[in-house]
Short mmCIF file of C-alpha atoms and ligand atoms in Angstrom, two decimals:
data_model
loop_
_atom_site.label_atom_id
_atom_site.label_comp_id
_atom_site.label_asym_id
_atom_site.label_seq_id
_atom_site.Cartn_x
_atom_site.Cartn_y
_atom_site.Cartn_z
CA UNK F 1 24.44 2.60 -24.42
CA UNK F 2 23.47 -0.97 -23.67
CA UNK F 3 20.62 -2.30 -24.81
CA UNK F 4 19.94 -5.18 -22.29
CA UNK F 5 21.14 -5.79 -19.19
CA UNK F 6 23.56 -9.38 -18.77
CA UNK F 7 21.11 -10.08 -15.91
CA UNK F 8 17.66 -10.03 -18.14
CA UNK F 9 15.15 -7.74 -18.20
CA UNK F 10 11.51 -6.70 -17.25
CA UNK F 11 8.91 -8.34 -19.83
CA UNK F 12 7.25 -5.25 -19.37
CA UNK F 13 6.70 -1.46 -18.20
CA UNK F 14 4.12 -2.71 -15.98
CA UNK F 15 6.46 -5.20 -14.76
CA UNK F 16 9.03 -2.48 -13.91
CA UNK F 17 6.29 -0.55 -12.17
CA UNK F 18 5.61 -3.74 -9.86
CA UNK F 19 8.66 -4.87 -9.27
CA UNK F 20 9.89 -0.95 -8.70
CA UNK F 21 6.72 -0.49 -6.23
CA UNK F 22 6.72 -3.76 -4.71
CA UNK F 23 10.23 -2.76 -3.68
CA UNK F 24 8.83 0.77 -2.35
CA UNK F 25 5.33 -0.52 -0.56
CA UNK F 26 7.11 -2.78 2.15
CA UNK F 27 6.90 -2.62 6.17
CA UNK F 28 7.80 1.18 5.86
CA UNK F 29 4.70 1.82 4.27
CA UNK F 30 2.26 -0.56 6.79
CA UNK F 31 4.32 -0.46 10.03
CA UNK F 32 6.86 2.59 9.93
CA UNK F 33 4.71 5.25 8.42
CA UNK F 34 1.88 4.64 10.79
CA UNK F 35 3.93 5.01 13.89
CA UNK F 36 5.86 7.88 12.97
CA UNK F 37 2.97 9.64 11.75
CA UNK F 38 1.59 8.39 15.26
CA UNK F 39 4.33 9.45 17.11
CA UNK F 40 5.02 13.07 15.07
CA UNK F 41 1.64 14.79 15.14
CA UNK F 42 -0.37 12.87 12.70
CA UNK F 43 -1.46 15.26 9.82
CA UNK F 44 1.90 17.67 10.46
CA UNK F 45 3.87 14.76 9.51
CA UNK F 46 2.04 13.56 6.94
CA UNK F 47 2.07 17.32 5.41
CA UNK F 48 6.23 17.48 5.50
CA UNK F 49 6.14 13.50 4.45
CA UNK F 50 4.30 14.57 1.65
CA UNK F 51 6.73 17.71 0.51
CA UNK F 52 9.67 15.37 1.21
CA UNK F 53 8.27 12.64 -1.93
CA UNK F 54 7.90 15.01 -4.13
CA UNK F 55 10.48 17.98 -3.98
CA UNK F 56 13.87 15.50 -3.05
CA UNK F 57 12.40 11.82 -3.27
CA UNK F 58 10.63 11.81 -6.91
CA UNK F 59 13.91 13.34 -8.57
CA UNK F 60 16.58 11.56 -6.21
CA UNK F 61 14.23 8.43 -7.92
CA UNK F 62 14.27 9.80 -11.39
CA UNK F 63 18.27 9.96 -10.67
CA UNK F 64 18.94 6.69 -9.85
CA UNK F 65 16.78 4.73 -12.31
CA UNK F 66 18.42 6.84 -15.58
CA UNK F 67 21.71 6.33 -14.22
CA UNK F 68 20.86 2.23 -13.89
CA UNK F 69 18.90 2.51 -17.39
CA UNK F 70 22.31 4.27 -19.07
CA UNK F 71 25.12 1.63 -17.05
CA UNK F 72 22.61 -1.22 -17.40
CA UNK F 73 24.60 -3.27 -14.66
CA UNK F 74 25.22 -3.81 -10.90
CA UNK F 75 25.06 0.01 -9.25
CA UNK F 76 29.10 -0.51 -8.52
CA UNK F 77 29.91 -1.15 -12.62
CA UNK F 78 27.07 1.37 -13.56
CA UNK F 79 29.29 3.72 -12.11
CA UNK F 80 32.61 2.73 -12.73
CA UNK F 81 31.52 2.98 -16.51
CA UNK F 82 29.62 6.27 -16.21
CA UNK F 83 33.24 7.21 -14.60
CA UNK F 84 35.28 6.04 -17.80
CA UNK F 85 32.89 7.47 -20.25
CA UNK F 86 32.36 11.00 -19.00
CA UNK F 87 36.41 10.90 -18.05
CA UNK F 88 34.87 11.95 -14.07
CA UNK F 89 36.05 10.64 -10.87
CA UNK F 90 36.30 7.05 -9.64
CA UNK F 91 35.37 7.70 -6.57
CA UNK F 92 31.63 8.05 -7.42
CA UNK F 93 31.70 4.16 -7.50
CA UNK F 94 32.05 4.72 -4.14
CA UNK F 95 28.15 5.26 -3.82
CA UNK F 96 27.90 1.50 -5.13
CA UNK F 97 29.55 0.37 -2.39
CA UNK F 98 28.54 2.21 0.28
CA UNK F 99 24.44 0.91 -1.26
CA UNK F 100 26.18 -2.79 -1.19
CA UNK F 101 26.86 -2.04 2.60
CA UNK F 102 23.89 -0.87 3.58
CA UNK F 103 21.64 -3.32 1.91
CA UNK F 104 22.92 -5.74 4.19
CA UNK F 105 22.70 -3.84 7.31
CA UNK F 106 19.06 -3.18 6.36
CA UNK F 107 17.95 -6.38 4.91
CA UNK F 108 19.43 -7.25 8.34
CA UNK F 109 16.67 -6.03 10.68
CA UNK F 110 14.40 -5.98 7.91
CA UNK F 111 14.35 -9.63 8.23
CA UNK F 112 13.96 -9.64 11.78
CA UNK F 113 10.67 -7.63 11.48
CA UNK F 114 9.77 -9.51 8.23
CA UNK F 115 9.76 -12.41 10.62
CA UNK F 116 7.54 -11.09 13.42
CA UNK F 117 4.91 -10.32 10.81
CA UNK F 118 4.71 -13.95 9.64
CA UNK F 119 4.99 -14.82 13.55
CA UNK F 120 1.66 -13.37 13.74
CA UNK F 121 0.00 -14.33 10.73
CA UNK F 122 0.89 -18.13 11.76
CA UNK F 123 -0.71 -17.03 15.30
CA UNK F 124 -3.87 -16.09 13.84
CA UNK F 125 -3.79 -18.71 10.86
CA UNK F 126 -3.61 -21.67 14.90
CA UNK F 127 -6.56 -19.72 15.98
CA UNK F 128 -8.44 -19.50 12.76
CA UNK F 129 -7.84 -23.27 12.33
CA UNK F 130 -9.37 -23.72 15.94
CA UNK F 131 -6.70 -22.58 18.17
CA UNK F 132 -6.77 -20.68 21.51
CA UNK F 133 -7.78 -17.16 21.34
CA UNK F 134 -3.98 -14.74 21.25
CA UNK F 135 -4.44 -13.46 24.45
CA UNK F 136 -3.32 -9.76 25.86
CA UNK F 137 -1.82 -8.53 22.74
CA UNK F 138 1.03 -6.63 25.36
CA UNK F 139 2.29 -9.77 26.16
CA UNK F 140 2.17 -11.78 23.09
CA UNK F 141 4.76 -9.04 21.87
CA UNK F 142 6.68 -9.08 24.38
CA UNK F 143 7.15 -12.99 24.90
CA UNK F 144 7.84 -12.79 20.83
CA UNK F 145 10.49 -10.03 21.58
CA UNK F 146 12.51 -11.47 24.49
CA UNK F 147 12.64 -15.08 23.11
CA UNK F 148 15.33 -14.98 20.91
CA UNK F 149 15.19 -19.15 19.34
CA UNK F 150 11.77 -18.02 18.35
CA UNK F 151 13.09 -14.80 16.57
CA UNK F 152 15.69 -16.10 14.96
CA UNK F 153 13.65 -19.22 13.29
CA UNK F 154 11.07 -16.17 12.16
CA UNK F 155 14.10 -14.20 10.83
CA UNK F 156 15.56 -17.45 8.63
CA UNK F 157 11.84 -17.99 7.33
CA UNK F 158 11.95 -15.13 6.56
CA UNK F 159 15.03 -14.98 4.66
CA UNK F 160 15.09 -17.64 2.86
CA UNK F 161 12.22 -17.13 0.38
CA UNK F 162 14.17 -13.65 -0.13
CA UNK F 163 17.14 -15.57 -0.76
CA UNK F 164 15.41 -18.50 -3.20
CA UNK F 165 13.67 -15.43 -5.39
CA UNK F 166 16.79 -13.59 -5.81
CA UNK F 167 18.37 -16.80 -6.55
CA UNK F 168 16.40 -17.15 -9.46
CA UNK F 169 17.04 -14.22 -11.38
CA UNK F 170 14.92 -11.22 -12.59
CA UNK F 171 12.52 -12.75 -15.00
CA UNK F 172 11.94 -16.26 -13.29
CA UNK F 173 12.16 -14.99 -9.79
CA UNK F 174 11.38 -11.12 -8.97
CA UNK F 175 9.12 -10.58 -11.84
CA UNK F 176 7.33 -13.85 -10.87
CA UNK F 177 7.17 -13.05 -7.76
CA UNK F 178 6.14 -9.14 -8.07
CA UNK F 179 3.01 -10.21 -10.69
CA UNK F 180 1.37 -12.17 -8.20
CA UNK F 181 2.25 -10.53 -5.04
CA UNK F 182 0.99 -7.13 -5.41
CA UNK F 183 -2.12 -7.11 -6.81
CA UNK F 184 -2.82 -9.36 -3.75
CA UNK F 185 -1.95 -7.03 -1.46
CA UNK F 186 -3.89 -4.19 -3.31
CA UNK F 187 -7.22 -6.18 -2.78
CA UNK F 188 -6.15 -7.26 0.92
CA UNK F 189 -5.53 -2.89 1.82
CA UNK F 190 -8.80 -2.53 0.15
CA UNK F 191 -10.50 -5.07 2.27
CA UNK F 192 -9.09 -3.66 5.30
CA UNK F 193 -9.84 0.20 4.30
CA UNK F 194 -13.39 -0.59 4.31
CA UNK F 195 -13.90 -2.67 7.37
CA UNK F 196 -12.26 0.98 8.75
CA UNK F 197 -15.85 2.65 7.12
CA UNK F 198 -17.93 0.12 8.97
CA UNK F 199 -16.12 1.06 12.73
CA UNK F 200 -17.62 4.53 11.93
CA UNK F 201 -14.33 6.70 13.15
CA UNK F 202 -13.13 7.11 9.15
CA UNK F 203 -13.21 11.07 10.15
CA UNK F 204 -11.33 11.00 13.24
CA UNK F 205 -9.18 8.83 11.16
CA UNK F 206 -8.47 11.27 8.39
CA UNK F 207 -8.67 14.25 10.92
CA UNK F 208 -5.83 12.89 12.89
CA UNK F 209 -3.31 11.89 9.47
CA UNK F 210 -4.77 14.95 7.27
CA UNK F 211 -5.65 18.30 9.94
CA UNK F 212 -1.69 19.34 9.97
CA UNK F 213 -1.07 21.40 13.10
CA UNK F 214 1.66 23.81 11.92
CA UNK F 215 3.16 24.32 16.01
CA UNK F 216 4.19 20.70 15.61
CA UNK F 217 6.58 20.79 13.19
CA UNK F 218 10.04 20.98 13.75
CA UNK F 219 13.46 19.90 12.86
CA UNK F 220 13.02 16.61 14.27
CA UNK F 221 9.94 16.12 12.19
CA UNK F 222 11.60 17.11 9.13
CA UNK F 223 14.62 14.73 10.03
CA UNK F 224 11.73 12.23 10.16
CA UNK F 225 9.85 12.78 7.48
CA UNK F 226 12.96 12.33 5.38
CA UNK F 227 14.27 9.79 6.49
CA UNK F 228 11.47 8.01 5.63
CA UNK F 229 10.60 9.89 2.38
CA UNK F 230 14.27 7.85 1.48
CA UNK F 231 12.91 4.81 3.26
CA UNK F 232 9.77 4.11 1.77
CA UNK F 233 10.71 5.08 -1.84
CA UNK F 234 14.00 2.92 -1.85
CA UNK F 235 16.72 5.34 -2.23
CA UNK F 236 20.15 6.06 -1.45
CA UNK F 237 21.49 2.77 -2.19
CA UNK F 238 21.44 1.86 -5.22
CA UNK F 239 17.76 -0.61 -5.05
CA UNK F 240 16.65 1.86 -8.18
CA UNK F 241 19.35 1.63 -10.07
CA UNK F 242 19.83 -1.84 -10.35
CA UNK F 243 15.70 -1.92 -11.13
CA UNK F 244 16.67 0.75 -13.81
CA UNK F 245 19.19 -1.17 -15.08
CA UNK F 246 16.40 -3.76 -16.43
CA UNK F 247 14.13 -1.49 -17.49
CA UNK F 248 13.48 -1.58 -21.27
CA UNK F 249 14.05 1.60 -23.05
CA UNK F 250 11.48 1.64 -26.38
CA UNK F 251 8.81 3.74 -25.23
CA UNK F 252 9.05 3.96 -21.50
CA UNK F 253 9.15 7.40 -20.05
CA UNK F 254 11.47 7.08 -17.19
CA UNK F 255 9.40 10.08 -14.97
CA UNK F 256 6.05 8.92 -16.13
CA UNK F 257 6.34 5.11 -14.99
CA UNK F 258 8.07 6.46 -11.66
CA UNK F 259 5.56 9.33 -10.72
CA UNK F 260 3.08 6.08 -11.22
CA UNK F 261 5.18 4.62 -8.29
CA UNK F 262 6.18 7.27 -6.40
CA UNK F 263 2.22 7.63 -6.62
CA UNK F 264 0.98 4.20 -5.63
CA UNK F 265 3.98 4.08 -2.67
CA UNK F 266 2.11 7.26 -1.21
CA UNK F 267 -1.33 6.08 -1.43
CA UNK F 268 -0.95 2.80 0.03
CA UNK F 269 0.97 4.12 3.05
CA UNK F 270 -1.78 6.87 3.48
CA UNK F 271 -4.01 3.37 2.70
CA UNK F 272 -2.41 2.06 5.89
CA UNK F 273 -3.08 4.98 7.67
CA UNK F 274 -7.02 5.22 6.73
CA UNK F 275 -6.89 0.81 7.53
CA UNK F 276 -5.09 0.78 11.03
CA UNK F 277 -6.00 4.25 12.52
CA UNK F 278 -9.59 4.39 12.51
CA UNK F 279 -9.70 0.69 14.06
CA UNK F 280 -7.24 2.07 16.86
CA UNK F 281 -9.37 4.87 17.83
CA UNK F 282 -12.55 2.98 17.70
CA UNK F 283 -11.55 0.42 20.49
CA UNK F 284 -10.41 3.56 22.32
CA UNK F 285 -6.67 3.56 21.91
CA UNK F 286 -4.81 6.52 21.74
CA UNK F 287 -3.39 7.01 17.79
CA UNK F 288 -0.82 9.45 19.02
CA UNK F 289 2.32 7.87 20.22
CA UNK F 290 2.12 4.11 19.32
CA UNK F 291 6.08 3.99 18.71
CA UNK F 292 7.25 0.71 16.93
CA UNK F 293 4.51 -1.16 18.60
CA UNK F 294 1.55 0.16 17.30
CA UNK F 295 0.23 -1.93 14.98
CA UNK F 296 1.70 -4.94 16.83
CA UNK F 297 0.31 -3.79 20.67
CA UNK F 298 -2.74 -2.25 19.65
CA UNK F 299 -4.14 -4.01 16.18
CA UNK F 300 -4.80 -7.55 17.71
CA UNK F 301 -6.69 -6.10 20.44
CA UNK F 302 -8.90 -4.69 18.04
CA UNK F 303 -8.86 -8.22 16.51
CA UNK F 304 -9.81 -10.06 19.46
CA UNK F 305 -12.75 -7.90 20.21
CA UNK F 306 -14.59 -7.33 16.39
CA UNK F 307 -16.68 -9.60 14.11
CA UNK F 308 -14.11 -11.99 12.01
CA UNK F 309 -11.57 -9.94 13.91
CA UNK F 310 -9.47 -13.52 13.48
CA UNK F 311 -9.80 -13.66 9.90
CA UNK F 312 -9.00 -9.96 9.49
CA UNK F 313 -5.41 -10.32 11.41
CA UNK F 314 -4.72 -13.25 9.47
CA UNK F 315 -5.09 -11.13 6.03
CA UNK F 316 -3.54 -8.27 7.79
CA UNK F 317 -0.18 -9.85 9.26
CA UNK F 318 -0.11 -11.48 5.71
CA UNK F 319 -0.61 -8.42 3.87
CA UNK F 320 2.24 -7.12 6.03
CA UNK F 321 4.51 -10.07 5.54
CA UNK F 322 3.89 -10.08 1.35
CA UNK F 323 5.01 -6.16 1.70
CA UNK F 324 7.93 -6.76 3.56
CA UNK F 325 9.00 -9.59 1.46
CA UNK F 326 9.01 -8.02 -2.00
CA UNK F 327 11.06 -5.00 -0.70
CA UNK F 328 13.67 -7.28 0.93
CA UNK F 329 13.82 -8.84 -2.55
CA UNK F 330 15.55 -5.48 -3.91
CA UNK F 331 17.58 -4.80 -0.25
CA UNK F 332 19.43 -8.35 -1.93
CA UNK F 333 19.42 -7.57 -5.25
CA UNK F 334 21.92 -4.55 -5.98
CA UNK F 335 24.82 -6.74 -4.29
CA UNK F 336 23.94 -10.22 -5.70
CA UNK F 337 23.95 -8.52 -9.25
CA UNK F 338 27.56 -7.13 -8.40
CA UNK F 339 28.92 -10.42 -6.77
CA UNK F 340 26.97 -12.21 -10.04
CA UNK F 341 29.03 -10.04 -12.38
CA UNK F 342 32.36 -10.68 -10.80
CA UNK F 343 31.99 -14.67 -11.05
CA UNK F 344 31.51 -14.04 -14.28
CA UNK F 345 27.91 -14.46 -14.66
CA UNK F 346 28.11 -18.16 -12.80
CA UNK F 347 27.08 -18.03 -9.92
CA UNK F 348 23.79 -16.03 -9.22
CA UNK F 349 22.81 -18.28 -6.90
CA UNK F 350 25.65 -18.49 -4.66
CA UNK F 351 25.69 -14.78 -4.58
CA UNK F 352 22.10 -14.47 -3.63
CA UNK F 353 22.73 -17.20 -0.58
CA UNK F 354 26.44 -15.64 0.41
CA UNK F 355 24.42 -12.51 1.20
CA UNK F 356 21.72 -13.41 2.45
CA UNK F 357 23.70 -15.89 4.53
CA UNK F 358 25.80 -12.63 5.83
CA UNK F 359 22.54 -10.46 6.42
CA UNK F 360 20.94 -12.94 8.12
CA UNK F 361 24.20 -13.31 10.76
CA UNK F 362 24.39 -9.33 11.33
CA UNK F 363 20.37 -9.64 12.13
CA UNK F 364 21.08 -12.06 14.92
CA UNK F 365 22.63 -8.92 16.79
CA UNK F 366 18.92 -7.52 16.60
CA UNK F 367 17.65 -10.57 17.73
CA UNK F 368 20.21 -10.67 20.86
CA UNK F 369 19.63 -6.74 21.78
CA UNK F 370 15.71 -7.38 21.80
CA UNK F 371 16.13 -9.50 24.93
CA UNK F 372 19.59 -11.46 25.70
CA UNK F 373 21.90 -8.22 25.19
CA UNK F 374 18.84 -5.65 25.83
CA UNK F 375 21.44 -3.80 28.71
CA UNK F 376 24.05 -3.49 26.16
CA UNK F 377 24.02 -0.09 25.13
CA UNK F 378 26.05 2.44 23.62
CA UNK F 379 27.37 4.72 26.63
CA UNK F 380 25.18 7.81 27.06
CA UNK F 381 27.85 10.41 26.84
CA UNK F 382 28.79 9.49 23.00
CA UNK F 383 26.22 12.20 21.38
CA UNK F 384 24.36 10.68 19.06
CA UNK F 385 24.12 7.05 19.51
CA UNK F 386 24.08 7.58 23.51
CA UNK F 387 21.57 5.18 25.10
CA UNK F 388 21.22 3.08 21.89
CA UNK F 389 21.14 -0.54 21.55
CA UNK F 390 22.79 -2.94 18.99
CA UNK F 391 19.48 -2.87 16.42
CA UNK F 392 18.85 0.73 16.98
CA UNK F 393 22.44 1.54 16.28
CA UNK F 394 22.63 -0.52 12.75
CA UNK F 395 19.03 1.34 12.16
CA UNK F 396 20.62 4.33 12.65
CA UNK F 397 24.26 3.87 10.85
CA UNK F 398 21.88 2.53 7.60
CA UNK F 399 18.82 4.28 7.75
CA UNK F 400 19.84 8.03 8.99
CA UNK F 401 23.67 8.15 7.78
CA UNK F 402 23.78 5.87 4.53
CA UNK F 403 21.26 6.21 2.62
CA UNK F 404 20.87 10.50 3.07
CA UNK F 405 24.52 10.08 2.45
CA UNK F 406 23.49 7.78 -0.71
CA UNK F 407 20.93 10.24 -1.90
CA UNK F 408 23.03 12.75 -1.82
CA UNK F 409 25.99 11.71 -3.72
CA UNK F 410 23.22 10.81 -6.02
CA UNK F 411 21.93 14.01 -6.23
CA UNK F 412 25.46 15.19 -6.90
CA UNK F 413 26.48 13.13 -9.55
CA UNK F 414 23.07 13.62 -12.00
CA UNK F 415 23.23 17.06 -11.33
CA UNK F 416 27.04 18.24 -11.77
CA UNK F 417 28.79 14.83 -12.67
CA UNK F 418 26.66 13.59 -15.42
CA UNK F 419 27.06 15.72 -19.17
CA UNK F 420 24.05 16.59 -20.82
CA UNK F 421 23.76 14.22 -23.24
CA UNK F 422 23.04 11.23 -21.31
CA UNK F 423 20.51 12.69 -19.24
CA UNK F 424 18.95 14.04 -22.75
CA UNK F 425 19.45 10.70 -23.87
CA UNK F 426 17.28 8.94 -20.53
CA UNK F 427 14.76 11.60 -20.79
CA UNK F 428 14.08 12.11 -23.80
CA UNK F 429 10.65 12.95 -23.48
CA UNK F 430 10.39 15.60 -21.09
CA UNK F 431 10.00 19.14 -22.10
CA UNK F 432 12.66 21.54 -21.86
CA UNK F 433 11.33 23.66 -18.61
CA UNK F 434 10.84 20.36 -16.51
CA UNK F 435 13.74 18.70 -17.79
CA UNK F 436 15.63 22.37 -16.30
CA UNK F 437 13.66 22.00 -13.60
CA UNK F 438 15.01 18.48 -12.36
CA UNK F 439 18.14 19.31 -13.07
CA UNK F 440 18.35 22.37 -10.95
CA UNK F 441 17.08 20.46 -8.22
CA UNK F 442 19.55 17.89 -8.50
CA UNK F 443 22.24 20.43 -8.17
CA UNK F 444 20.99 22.65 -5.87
CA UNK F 445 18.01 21.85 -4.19
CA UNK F 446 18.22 18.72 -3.15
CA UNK F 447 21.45 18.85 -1.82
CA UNK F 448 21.05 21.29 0.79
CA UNK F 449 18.31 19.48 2.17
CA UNK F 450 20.21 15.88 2.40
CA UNK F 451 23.33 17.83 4.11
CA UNK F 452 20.59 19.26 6.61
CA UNK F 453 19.19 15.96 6.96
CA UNK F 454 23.03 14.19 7.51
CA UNK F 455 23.94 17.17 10.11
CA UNK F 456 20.77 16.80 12.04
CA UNK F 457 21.31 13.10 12.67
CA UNK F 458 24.86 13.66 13.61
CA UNK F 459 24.56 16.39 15.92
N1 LIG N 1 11.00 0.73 0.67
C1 LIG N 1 10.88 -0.40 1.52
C2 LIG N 1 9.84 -0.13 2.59
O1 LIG N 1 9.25 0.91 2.63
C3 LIG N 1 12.17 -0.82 2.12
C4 LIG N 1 13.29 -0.92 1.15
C5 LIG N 1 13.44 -1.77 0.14
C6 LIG N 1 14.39 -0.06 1.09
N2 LIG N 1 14.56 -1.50 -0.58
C7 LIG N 1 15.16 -0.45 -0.02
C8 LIG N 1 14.76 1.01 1.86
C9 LIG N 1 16.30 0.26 -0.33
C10 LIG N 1 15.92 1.70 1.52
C11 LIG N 1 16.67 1.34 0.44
O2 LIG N 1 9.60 -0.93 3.42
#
């Protein structure tokens, strides 16, 4: 086994931690998870979300970082050497590529709503410095949405900082980034959690994410819930594994540093939750059924109308955008590393700015179908992507095929591909049972579930 990776390598374990949850905590946990949870029965979502981490997400996770820690490159040259060593297929490099693939297609849109967060944090930062008030919060979206010159220059701010961090490499740029970043937006959640106490609706808050009503759930809130399990925690294309792969081996417990950030993923979305929900019911909105809008139709009226309510969207749009920027750090990452390898080590920073530069072209067709191309949409009678326009098909192709698909193969390969000694070897310091344990579920629980998951989006 390698020692270090070619690329560098965390300073620290707390580094890894950071850099692995700043990757996790992104817009899935502030924008997506509210809204689903919004839109799928509050607390019987939350309950499935909730089974999803831990039974298939925490070992899919444990999966991917060993298998990074062991190859200690680029997810596509992890793989091909795992596939030399243990004398197994080539084709399991194919999960490297497939990861490359969809980290573009999700940085993609990524970007796109990366950019209307710092839209609105430059709206309220006018307004704080004396600007006009926002105005009907309906509308502000909507001019945002179907003004494509002003999306697009959002979506390149966006990207480029992604682009100049990855540039930079792992210890100068991610790590820099991660240690600064995230204990920011720790304090900011905290902040915004207890200006929730003071609107006095906390309990209806936690009644409507935490009081599961069991007639809700249903296939389509399983499909859901994993999807965004997979979402929120990184997986299924290779984002992990490349974080493994610069993760120093003396003394770090591979499952212990990841429950930490499985752990701190799940609180800070169900941090969101207690922050945005009791606000929304205290200026009498209705939490269920915000859709994709929520926090963006429904917040800044809240803002307009409380004490400081200003001040507050300016730390929450710029909690959001900090989120959202160091996950889109590790959507770029996996492929830069691979593209970084091939060159020969030279040219990190053209790799970072190739894909970026690509990522940032595929968002423009989210841009256009928000407004120019809005009509365009896939015919109704093709089953599963009937009625769906350009960003809600690349959504779907990445977030609901890919990465289940990802996770899966994953799943596969720990489990059935991978001899014993090298997982021994990774995880060293689990006991016997649990170590059983994980590997049973890699080879036949999880499985199961992802196929379920990949037939239900299909069909
Ligand atoms: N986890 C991030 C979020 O919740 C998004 C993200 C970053 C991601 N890297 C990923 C999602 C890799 C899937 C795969 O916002």
């Amino acid at each position: 086994m390698e020692k270090n990776s070619i690329h560098g390598m965390w300073s620290s374990r707390l580094m890894f931690i950071l850099a692995a949850a700043g990757s996790a905590v992104g817009l899935g946990n502030i924008w997506r998870f509210p809204y689903l949870a919004s839109d799928n029965g509050g607390g019987a979502f939350v309950l499935v979300y909730l089974g999803c981490i831990a039974v298939v997400g925490l070992p899919i996770l444990i999966a991917e970082v060993l298998i990074g820690r062991h190859g200690r490159m680029s997810p596509i040259n992890t793989l091909r050497k795992l596939a030399l060593e243990q004398g197994s297929s080539r084709g399991w490099v194919g999960i490297g590529w497939l990861g490359i693939a969809a980290g573009v297609l999700i940085l993609s849109f990524y970007s796109v709503v990366g950019g209307w967060t710092l839209h609105y944090t430059w709206l309220y930062l006018k307004q704080l410095l004396g600007g006009a008030p926002l105005g009907d919060p309906a509308s502000v979206f909507q001019s945002l949405l179907s003004n494509p010159l002003e999306l697009t220059f959002w979506h390149a701010v966006f990207m480029l900082p992604t682009a100049a961090v990855v540039a930079l490499g792992v210890e100068t740029g991610l790590e820099r980034a991660v240690r600064y970043l995230m204990p920011a937006l720790l304090v900011l959640l905290l902040l915004l959690v207890a200006y929730g106490v003071t609107t006095g609706r906390m309990a209806d808050a936690a009644t409507f994410l935490f009081r599961p009503d069991f007639s809700r759930i249903n296939g389509g809130v399983l499909l859901s819930a994993m999807g965004q399990a997979f979402f929120t925690l990184s997986l299924g294309m290779g984002t992990m594994m490349t974080y493994g792969a610069y993760l120093p081996r003396a003394g770090t417990s591979i499952p212990r540093v990841l429950t930490v950030v499985a752990l701190t993923d799940t609180s800070i979305a169900l941090l969101a939750g207690l922050a945005i929900f009791p606000i929304v019911i205290a200026f009498g909105l209705d939490p269920a059924g915000g859709g994709p809008g929520l926090i963006f139709n429904s917040l800044p009226l809240a803002f307009e109308a409380m004490p400081f309510g200003t001040a507050y969207g300016l730390l929450f749009f710029g909690l959001l955008a900090i989120a959202a920027w160091t996950s889109s750090i590790s959507l770029l990452e996996p492929g830069t590393a691979y593209l970084t390898e091939r060159s020969g080590l030279r040219r990190r920073k053209g790799s970072a700015l190739l894909l970026a530069g690509v990522s940032w072209a595929v968002g423009l067709l989210s841009v256009l179908s928000l407004n120019v191309w809005s009509d365009v949409k896939v015919p109704a009678n093709i089953s599963v992507l009937g009625g769906k326009n350009i960003m809600d098909v690349v959504e779907f192709l990445a977030n609901d095929l890919m990465l289940p698909l990802g996770g899966l193969l994953i799943a596969l390969l720990a489990g059935w591909a991978l001899s014993r000694t090298i997982l021994r070897e990774q995880l060293s310091e689990m006991p016997e049972w649990l170590f059983n344990t994980l590997r049973w579920t890699w080879r036949i629980v999880a499985p199961p579930l992802m196929l379920i998951v990949l037939v239900q989006a299909v069909s």
